[in-house]
Coordinates of N, CA, C and O in Angstrom, one line a residue:
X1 N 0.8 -1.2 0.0 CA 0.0 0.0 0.0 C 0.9 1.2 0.0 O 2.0 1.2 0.6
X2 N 0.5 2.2 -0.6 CA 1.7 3.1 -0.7 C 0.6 4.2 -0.3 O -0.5 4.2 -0.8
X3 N 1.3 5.2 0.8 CA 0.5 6.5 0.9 C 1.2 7.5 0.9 O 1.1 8.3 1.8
X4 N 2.2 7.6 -0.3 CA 3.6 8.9 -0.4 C 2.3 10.2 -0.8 O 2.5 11.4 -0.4
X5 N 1.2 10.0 -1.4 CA 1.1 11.7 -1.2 C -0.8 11.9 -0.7 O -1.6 12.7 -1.1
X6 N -0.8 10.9 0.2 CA -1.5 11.4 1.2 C -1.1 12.5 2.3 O 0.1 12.5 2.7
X7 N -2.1 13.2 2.8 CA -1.8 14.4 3.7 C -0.8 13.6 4.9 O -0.8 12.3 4.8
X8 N 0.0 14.2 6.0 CA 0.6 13.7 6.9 C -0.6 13.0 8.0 O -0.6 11.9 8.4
X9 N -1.6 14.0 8.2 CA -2.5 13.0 9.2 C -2.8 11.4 9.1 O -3.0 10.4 9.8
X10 N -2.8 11.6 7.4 CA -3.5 10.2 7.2 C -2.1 9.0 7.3 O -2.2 7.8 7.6
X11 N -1.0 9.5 7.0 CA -0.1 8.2 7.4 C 0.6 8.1 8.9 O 1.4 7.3 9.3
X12 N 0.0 9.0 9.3 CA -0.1 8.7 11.2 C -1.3 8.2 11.4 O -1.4 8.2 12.7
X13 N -2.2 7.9 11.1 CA -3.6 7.4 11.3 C -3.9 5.9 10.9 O -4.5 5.1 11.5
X14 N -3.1 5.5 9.5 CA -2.6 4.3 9.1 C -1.5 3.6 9.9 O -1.7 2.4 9.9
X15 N -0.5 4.1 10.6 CA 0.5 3.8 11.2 C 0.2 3.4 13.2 O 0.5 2.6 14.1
X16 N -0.4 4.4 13.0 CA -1.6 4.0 14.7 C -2.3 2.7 14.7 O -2.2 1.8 15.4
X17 N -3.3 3.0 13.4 CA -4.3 1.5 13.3 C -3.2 0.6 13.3 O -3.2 -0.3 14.2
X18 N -1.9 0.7 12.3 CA -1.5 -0.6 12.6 C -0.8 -1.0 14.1 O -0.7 -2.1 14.6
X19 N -0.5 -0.4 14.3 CA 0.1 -0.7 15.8 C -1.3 -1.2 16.9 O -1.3 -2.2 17.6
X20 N -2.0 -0.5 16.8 CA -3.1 -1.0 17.6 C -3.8 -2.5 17.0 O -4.2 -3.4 17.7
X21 N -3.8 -2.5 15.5 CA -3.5 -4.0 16.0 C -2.5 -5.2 16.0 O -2.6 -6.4 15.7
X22 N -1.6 -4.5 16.4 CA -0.6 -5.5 17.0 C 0.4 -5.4 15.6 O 1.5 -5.9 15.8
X23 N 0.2 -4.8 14.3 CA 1.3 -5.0 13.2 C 2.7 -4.7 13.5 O 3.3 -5.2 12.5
X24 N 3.6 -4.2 14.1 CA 4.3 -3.4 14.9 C 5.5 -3.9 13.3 O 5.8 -2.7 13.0
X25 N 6.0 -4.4 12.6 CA 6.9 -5.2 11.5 C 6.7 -4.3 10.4 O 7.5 -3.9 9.6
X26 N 5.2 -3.9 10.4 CA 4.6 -3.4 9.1 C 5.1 -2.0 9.4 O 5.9 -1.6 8.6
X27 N 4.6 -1.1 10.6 CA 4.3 -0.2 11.0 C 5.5 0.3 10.9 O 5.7 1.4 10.5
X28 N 6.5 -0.5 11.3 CA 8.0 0.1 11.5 C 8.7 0.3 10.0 O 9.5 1.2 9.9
X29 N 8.4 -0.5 8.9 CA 8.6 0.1 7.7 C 8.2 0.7 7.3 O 8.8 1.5 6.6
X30 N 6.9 0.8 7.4 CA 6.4 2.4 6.8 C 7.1 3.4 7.3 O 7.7 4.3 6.7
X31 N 6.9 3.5 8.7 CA 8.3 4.5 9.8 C 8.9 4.5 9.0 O 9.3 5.6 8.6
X32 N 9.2 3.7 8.6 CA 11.1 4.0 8.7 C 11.3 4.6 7.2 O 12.3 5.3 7.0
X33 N 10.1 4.3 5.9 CA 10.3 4.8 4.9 C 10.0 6.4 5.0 O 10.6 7.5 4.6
X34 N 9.0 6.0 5.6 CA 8.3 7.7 5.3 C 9.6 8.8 6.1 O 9.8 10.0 5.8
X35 N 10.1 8.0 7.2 CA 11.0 9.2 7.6 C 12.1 9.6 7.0 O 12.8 10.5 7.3
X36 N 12.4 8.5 5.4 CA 13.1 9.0 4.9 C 12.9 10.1 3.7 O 13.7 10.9 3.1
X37 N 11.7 10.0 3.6 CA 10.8 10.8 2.6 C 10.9 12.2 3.1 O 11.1 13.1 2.2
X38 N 10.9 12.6 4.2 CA 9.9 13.9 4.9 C 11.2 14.9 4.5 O 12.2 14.2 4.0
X39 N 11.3 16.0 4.6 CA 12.3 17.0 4.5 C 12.8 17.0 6.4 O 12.1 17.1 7.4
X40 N 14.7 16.8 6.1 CA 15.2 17.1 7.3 C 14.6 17.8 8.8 O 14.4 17.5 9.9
X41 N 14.6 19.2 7.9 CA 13.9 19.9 9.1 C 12.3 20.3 8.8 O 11.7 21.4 8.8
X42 N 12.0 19.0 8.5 CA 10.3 18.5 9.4 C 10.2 18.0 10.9 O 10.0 16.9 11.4
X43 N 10.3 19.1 11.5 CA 10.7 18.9 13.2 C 9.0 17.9 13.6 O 8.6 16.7 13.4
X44 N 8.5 18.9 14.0 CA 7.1 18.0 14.2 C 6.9 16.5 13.6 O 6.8 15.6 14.4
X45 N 6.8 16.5 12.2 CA 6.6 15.1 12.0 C 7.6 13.9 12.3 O 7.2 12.7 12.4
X46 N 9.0 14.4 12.6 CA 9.7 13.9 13.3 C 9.7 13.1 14.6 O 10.1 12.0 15.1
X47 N 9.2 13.7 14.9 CA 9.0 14.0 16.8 C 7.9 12.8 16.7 O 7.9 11.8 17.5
X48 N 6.8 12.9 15.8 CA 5.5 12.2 15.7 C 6.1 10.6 15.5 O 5.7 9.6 16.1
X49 N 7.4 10.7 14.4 CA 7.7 9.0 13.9 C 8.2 9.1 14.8 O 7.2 9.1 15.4
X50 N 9.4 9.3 16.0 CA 10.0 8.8 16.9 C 8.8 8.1 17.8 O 9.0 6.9 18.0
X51 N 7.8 8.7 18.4 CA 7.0 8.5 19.1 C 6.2 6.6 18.3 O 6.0 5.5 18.8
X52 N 5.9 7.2 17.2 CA 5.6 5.8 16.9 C 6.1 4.9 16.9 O 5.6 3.9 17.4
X53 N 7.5 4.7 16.4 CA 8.6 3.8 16.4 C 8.8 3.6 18.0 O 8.7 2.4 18.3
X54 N 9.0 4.3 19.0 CA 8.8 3.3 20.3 C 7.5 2.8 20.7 O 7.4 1.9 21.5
X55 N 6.7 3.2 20.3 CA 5.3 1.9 20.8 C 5.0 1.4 19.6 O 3.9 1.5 19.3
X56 N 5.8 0.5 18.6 CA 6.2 0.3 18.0 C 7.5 -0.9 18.3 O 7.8 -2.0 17.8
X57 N 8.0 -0.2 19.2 CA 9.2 -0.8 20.0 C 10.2 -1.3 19.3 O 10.5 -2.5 19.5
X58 N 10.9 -0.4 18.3 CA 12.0 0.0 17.9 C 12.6 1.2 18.1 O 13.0 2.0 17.3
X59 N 12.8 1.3 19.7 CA 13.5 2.2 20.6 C 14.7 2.6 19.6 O 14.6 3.7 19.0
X60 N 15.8 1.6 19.5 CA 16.8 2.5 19.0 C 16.8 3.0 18.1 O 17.6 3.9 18.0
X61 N 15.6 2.9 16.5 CA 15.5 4.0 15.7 C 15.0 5.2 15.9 O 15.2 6.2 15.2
X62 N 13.9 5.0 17.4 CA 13.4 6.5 17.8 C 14.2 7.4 18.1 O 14.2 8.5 17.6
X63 N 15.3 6.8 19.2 CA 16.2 7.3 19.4 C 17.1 8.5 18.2 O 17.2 9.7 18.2
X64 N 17.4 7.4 17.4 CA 18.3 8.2 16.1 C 17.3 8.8 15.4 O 17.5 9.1 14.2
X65 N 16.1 9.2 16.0 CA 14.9 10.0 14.9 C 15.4 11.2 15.9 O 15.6 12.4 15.5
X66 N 15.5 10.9 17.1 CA 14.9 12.1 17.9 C 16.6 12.9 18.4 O 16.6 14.0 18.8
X67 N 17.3 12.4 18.4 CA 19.1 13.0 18.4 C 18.6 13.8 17.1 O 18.2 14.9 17.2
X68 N 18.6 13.2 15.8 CA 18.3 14.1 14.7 C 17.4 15.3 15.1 O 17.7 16.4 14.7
X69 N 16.5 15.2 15.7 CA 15.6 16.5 15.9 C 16.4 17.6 16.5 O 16.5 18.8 16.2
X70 N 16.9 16.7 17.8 CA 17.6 17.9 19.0 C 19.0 18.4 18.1 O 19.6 19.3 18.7
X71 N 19.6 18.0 17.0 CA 20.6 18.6 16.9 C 20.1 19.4 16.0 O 20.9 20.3 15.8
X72 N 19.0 19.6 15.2 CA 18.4 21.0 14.4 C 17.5 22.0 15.3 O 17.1 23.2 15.0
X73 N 17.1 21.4 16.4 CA 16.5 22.2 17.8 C 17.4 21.8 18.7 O 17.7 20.6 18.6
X74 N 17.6 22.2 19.2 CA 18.7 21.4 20.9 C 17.0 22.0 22.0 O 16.5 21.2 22.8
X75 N 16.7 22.9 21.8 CA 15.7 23.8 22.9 C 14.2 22.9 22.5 O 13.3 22.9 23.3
X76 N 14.0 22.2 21.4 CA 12.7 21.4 21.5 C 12.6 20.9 22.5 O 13.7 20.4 23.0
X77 N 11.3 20.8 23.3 CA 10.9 20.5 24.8 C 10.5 19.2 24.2 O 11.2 18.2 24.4
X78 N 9.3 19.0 23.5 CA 8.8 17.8 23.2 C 9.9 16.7 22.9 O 9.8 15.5 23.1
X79 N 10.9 17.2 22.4 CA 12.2 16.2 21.7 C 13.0 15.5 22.8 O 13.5 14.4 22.8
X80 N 13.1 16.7 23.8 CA 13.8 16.5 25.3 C 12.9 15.9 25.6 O 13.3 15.0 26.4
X81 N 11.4 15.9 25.4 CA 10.8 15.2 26.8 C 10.9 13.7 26.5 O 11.0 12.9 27.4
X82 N 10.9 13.4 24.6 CA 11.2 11.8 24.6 C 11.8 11.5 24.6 O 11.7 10.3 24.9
X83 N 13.2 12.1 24.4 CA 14.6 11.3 24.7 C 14.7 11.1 25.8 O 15.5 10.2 26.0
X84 N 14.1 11.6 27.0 CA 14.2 11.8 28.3 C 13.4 10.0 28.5 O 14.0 9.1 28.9
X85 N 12.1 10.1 28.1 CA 11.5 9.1 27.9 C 12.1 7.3 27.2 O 11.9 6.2 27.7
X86 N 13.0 7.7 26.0 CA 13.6 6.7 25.6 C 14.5 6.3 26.2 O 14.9 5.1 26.2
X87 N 15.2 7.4 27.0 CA 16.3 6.6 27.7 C 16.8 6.5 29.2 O 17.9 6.9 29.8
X88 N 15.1 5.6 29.8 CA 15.1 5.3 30.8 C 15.0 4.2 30.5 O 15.1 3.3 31.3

């Protein structure tokens, strides 16, 4: 299924359903595509795949989503607050 030029809501809306039911394999390749897709300093949608990819529970790519965020913001709160979160 390809959703490169659906709006951003709808491939976080697809990427939720699948996690919620349990796809977490599926979910993380679309992650991981679309984060290659987005433009670098897409901070927000950033912040949004990190968050998926750990309930998702591919911590260490959230991780490397969300270092990527803080080193084009270091002052993002939300970025701080999940790294804060991933690396307990």
């Amino acid at each position: 299924v390809s959703t490169v030029n659906l709006p951003i809501g709808c491939h976080f809306d697809a990427i939720e359903a699948l996690i919620a039911q349990g796809k977490m394999e599926q979910a993380n390749r679309i992650l991981t595509g679309f984060e290659r897709q987005i433009p670098a300093d897409a901070i927000a949608p950033r912040i949004q795949i990190a968050r998926f990819m750990a309930m998702a529970g591919s911590l260490d790519d959230a991780r490397v989503v969300i270092r990527g965020v803080l080193k084009l913001d270091p002052s993002n709160e939300a970025a701080k607050d999940l790294e804060g979160k991933l690396n307990r």
